[in-house]
Coordinates of C-alpha atoms in Angstrom, one line a residue:
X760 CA 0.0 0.0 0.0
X761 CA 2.8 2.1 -0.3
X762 CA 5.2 3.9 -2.7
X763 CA 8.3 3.6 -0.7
X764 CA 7.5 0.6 1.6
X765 CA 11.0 1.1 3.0
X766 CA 10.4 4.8 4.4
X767 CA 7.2 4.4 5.0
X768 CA 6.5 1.6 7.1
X769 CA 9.4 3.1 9.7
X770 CA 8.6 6.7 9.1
X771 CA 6.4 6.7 12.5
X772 CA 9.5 5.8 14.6
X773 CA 12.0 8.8 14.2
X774 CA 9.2 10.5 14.8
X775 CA 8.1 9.4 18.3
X776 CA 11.9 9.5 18.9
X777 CA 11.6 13.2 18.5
X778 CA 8.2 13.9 20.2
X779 CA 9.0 11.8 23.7
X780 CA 12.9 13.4 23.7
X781 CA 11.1 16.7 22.7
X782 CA 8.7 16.9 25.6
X783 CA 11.2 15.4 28.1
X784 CA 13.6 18.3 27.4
X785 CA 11.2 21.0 27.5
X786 CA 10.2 19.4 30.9
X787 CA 13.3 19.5 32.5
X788 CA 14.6 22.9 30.9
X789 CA 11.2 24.1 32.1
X790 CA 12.0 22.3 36.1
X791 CA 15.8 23.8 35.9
X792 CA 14.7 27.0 34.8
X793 CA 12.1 27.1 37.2
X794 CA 14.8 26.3 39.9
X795 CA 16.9 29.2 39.0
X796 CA 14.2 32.1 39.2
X797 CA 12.8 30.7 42.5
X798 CA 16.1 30.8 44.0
X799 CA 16.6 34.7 42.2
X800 CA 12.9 35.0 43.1
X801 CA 10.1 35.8 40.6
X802 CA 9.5 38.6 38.4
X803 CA 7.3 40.2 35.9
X804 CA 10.0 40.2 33.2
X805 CA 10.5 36.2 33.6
X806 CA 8.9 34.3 30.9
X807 CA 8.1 30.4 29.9
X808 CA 11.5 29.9 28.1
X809 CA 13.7 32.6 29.8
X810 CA 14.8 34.3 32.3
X811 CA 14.7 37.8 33.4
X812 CA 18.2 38.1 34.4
X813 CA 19.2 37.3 30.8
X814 CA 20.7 40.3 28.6
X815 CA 17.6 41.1 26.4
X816 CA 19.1 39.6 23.0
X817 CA 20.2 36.4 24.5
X818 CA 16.5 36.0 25.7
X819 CA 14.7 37.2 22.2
X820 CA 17.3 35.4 20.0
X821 CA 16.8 32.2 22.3
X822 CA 13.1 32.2 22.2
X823 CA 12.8 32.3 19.0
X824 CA 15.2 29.1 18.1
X825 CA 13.4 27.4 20.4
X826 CA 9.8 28.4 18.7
X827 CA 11.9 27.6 15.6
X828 CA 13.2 24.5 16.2
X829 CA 11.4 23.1 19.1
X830 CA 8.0 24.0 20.0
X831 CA 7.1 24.3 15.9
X832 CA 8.2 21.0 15.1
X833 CA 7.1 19.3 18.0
X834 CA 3.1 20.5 18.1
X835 CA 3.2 19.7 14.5
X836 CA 4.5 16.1 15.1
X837 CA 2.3 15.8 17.8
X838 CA -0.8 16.7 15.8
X839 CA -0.1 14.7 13.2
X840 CA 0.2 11.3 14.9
X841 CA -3.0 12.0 16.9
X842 CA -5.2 12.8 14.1
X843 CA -3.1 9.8 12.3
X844 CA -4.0 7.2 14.8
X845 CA -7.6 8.8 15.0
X846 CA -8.3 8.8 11.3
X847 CA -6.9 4.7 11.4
X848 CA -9.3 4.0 13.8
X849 CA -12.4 5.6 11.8
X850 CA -11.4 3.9 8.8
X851 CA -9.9 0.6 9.9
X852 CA -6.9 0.9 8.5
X853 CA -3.6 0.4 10.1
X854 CA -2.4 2.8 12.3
X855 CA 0.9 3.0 10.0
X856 CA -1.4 4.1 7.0
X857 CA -3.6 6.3 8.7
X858 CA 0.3 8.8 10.1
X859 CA 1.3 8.0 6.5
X860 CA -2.1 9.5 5.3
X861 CA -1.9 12.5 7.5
X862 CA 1.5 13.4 7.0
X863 CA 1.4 13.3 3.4
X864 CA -1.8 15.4 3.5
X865 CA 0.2 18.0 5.3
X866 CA 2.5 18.4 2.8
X867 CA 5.6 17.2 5.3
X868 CA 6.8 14.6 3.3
X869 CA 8.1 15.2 -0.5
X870 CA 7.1 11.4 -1.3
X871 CA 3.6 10.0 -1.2
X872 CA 3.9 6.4 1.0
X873 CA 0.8 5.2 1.3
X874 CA -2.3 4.9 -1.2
X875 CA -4.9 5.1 1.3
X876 CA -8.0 7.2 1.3
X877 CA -11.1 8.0 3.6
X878 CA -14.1 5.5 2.3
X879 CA -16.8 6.8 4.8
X880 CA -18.4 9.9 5.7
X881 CA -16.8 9.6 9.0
X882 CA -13.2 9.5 7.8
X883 CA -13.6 12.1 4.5
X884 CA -15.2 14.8 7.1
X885 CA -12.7 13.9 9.8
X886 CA -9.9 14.5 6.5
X887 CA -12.0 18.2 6.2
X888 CA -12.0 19.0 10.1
X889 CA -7.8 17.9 9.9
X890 CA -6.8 20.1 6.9
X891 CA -9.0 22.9 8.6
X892 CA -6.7 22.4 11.7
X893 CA -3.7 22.6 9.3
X894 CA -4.8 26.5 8.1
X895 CA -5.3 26.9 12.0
X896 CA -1.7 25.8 13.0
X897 CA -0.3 27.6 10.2
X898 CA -1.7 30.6 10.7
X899 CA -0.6 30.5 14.5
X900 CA 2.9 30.0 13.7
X901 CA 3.3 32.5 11.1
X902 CA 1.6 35.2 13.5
X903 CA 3.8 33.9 16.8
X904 CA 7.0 33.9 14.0
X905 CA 6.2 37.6 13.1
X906 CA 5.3 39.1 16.2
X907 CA 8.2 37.6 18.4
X908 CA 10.2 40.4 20.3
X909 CA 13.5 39.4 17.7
X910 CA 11.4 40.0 14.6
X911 CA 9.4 43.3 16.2
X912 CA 13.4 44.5 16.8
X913 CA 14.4 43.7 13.1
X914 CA 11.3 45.6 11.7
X915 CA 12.3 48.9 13.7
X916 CA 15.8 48.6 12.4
X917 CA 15.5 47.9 8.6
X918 CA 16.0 51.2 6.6
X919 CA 12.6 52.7 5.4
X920 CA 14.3 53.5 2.0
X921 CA 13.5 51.7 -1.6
X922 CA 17.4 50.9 -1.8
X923 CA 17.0 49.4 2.3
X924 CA 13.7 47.5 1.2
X925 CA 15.7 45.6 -1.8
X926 CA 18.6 45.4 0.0
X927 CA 16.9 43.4 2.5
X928 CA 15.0 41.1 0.2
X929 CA 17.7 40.5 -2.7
X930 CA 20.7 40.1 -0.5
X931 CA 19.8 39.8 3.3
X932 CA 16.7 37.4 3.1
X933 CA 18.2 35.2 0.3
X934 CA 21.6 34.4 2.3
X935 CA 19.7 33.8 5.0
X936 CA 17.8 31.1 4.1
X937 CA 20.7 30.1 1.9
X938 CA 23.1 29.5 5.2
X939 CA 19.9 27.6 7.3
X940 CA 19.8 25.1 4.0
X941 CA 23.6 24.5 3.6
X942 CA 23.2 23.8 7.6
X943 CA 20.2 21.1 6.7
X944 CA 21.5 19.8 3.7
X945 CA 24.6 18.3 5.1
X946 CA 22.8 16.3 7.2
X947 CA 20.7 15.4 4.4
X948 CA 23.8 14.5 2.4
X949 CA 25.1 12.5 5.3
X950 CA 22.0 10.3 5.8
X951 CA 20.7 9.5 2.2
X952 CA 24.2 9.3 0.8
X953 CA 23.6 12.2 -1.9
X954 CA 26.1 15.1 -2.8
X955 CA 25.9 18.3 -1.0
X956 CA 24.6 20.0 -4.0
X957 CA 21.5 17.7 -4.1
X958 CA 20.8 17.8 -0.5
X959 CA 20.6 21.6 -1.2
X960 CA 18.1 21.5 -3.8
X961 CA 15.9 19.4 -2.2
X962 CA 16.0 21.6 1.3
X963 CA 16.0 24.7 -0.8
X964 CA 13.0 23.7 -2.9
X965 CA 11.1 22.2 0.4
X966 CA 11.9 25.9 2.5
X967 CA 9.9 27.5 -1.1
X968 CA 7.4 25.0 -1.0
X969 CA 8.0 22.8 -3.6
X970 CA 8.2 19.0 -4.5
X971 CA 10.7 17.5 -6.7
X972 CA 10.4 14.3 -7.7
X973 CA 13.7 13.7 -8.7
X974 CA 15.1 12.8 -5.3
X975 CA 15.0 8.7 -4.2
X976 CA 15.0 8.7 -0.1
X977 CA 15.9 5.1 0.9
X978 CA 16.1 6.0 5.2
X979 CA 13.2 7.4 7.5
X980 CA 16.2 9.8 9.1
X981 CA 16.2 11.9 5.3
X982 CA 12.3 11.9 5.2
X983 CA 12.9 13.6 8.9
X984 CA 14.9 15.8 8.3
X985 CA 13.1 16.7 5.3
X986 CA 9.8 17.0 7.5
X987 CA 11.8 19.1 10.0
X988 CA 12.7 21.5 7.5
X989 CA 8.9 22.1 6.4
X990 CA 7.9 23.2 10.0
X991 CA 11.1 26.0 10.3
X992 CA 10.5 26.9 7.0
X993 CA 6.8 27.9 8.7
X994 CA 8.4 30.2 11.2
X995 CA 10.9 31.7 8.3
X996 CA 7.7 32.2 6.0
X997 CA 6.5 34.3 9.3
X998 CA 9.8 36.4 9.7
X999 CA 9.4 37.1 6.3
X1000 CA 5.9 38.1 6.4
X1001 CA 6.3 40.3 9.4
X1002 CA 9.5 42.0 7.1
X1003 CA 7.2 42.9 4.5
X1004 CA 3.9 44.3 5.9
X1005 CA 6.0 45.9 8.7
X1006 CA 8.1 48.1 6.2
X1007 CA 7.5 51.7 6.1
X1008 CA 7.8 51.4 2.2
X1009 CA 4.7 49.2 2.1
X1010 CA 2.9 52.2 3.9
X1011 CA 3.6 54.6 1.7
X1012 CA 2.8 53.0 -0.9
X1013 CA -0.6 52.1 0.5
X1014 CA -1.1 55.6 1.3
X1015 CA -0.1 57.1 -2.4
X1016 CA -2.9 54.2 -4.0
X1017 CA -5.8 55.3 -1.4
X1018 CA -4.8 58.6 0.1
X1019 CA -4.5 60.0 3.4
X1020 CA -7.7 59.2 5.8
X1021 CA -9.9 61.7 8.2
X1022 CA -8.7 59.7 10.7
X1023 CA -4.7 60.2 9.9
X1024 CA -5.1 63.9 9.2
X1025 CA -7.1 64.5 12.7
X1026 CA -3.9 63.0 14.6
X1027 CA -2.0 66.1 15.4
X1028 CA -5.0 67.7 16.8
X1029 CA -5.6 65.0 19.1
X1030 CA -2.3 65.1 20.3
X1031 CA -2.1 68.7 20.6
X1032 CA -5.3 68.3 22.7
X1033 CA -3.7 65.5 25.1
X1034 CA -0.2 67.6 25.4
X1035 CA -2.6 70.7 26.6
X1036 CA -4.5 68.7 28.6
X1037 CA -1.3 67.3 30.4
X1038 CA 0.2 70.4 30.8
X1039 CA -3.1 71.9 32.5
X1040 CA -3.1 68.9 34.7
X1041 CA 0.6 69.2 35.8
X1042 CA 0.1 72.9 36.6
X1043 CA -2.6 72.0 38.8
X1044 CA -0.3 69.2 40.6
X1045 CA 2.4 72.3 41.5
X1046 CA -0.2 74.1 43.2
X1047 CA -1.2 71.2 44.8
X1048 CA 1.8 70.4 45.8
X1049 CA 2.7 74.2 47.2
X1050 CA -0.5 73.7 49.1
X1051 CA 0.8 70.5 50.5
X1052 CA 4.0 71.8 52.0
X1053 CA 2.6 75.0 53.3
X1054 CA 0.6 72.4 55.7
X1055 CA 3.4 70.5 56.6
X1056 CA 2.7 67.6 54.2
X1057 CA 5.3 65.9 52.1
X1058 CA 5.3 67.7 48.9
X1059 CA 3.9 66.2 45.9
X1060 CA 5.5 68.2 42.8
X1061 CA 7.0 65.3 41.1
X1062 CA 3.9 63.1 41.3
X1063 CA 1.5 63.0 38.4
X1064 CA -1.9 60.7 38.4
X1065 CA -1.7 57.3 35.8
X1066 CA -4.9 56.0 33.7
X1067 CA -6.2 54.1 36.5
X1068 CA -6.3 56.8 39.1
X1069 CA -2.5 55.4 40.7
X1070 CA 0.4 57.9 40.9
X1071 CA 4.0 57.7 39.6
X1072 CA 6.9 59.6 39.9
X1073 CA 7.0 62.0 37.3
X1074 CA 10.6 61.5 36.7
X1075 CA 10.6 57.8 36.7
X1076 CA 11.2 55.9 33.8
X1077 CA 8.5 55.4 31.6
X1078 CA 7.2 52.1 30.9
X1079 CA 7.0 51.8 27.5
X1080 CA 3.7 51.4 25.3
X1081 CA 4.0 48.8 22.9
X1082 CA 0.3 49.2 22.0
X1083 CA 0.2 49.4 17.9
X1084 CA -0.1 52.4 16.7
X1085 CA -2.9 53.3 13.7
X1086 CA -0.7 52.8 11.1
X1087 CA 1.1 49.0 12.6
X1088 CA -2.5 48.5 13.1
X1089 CA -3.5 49.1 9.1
X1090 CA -0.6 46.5 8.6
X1091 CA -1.4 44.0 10.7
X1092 CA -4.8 43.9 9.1
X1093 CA -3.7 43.5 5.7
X1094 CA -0.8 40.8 7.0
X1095 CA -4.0 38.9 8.9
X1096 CA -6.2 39.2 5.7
X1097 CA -3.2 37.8 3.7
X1098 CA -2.7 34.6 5.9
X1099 CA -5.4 32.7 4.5
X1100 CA -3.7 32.7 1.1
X1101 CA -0.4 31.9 2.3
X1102 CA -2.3 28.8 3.8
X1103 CA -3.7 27.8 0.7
X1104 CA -0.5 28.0 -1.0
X1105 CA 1.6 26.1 1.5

């Protein structure tokens, strides 16, 4: 029942390999990390993966490998064998078949191994329901990829000129991708027993979405590390993403097609309103506070009232707002509009 019998009746095993040693070491890096910031004691600024005595790149750039190479991976593994072994048992087929079904459905594996295919209602509706979940999971890590702290750092620093925008695309992006490839494809190389050059291809054309059908795979450790490679290409196909509608270019470009809104134009009067507004507020806090120590009270000057009715400091540092402003706002709308097509595509 299957194009590659070799591959595919073993392809299950690497992959429960990889999700039991995935969990277990997210369990005890989770436990030892735990440790560490009881014994530091807890803190707003400590997170699920790091910690907030970390120097702020060493916890963005650290996150986002394990999202990458991790957390990705291993949720999609994980989903796949469950609706796998689900799908097996609504159709009766073996359990083999039914992870073979699912993954090639998926589009993780560049061969097809088995020839299976839902015969009921149950099973073609449960095929439906999966493929849904696929769009779903996409989505999720595309959005998760874009958003990170690391990627929200590289948007504010790329160059808002036409030359910056193609620099970034034709040179930056490309080698990118190009170095994470080389880094796959001599694995690939090492396991199937191809030359470099063709392990590159075939990781290169699986990171663009492709299937070549010139490539032979005769162990289940090159159809993982194929597979591997689908699910970072997901949180590269995010970076990328978040590059392109976050670019001021894009903006402008936008606003030269459909114009400049009521909305944008009434912006400086709103602020001008809130700065008055502030200022009338802080003179009334200095008389306040001259009132204040003329009674013998502590003097209030440097306090100013927050949102919520609380005081601050007025020379404290600022925490700062990493609300989205109306025009990341505009962009993050198009980007979420845009993410079913990239699902339909991948």
């Amino acid at each position: 029942m299957t194009d590659s019998s070799l591959a595919g009746n073993a392809f299950h095993e690497p992959v429960i390999i990889f999700v039991a040693s995935g969990y277990a070491t997210l369990c005890i890096y989770r436990v030892l990390l735990c440790a560490v910031q009881r014994r530091r004691g807890r803190l707003d600024g400590d997170g699920f993966l790091v910690s907030h005595f970390w120097s702020v790149w060493t916890k963005r750039l650290w996150s986002y490998i394990i999202l990458t190479c991790l957390l990705t991976p291993l949720a999609g593994y994980t989903g796949g064998l469950a609706f796998g072994s689900v799908l097996a048992a609504v159709e009766g087929w073996d359990t083999i078949d039914g992870i073979n079904y699912v993954f090639n459905n998926l589009g993780v594996l560049p061969v097809r191994l088995t020839t299976v295919s839902p015969v009921t209602p149950q099973g073609a509706l449960f095929a439906v329901f999966m493929n849904f979940w696929l769009k779903a999971f996409t989505c999720f890590v595309v959005g998760i990829s874009s958003y990170s702290m690391l990627m929200i750092n590289v948007y504010k620093s790329m160059p808002g000129t036409v030359s910056g925008f193609l620099r970034i695309f034709l040179v930056y992006m490309p080698v990118m991708l190009a170095v994470l490839a080389f880094v796959y494809s001599l694995l690939l190389s090492s396991m199937e027993q191809w030359s470099l050059l063709d392990a590159f291809i075939c990781v290169a054309s699986k990171f663009a979405g492709l299937t070549l059908g010139r490539f032979r795979y005769t162990t289940t450790r090159g159809l993982f590390i194929v597979g591997f490679a689908y699910y970072v290409q997901l949180s590269i196909s995010g970076a990328i993403l978040g590059m392109m509608f976050s670019h001021p270019l894009l903006l402008r470009f936008v606003q030269y097609l459909e114009g400049t809104s009521e909305t944008d134009s009434a912006k400086p009067q709103e602020s001008a309103g809130e700065a008055k507004h502030e200022a009338g507020a802080w003179d009334g806090d200095q008389k306040n506070g001259q009132d204040m120590a003329e009674k013998g009270m502590p003097p209030f000057r440097s306090i100013i009232a927050n949102g919520n009715g609380s005081v601050r400091p007025k020379d404290a540092a600022k925490v700062p707002d990493h609300r989205p402003s109306g025009d990341q706002e505009c962009l993050w709308a198009a980007f979420t509009c845009t993410l079913p097509m990239k699902c339909a595509i991948m």
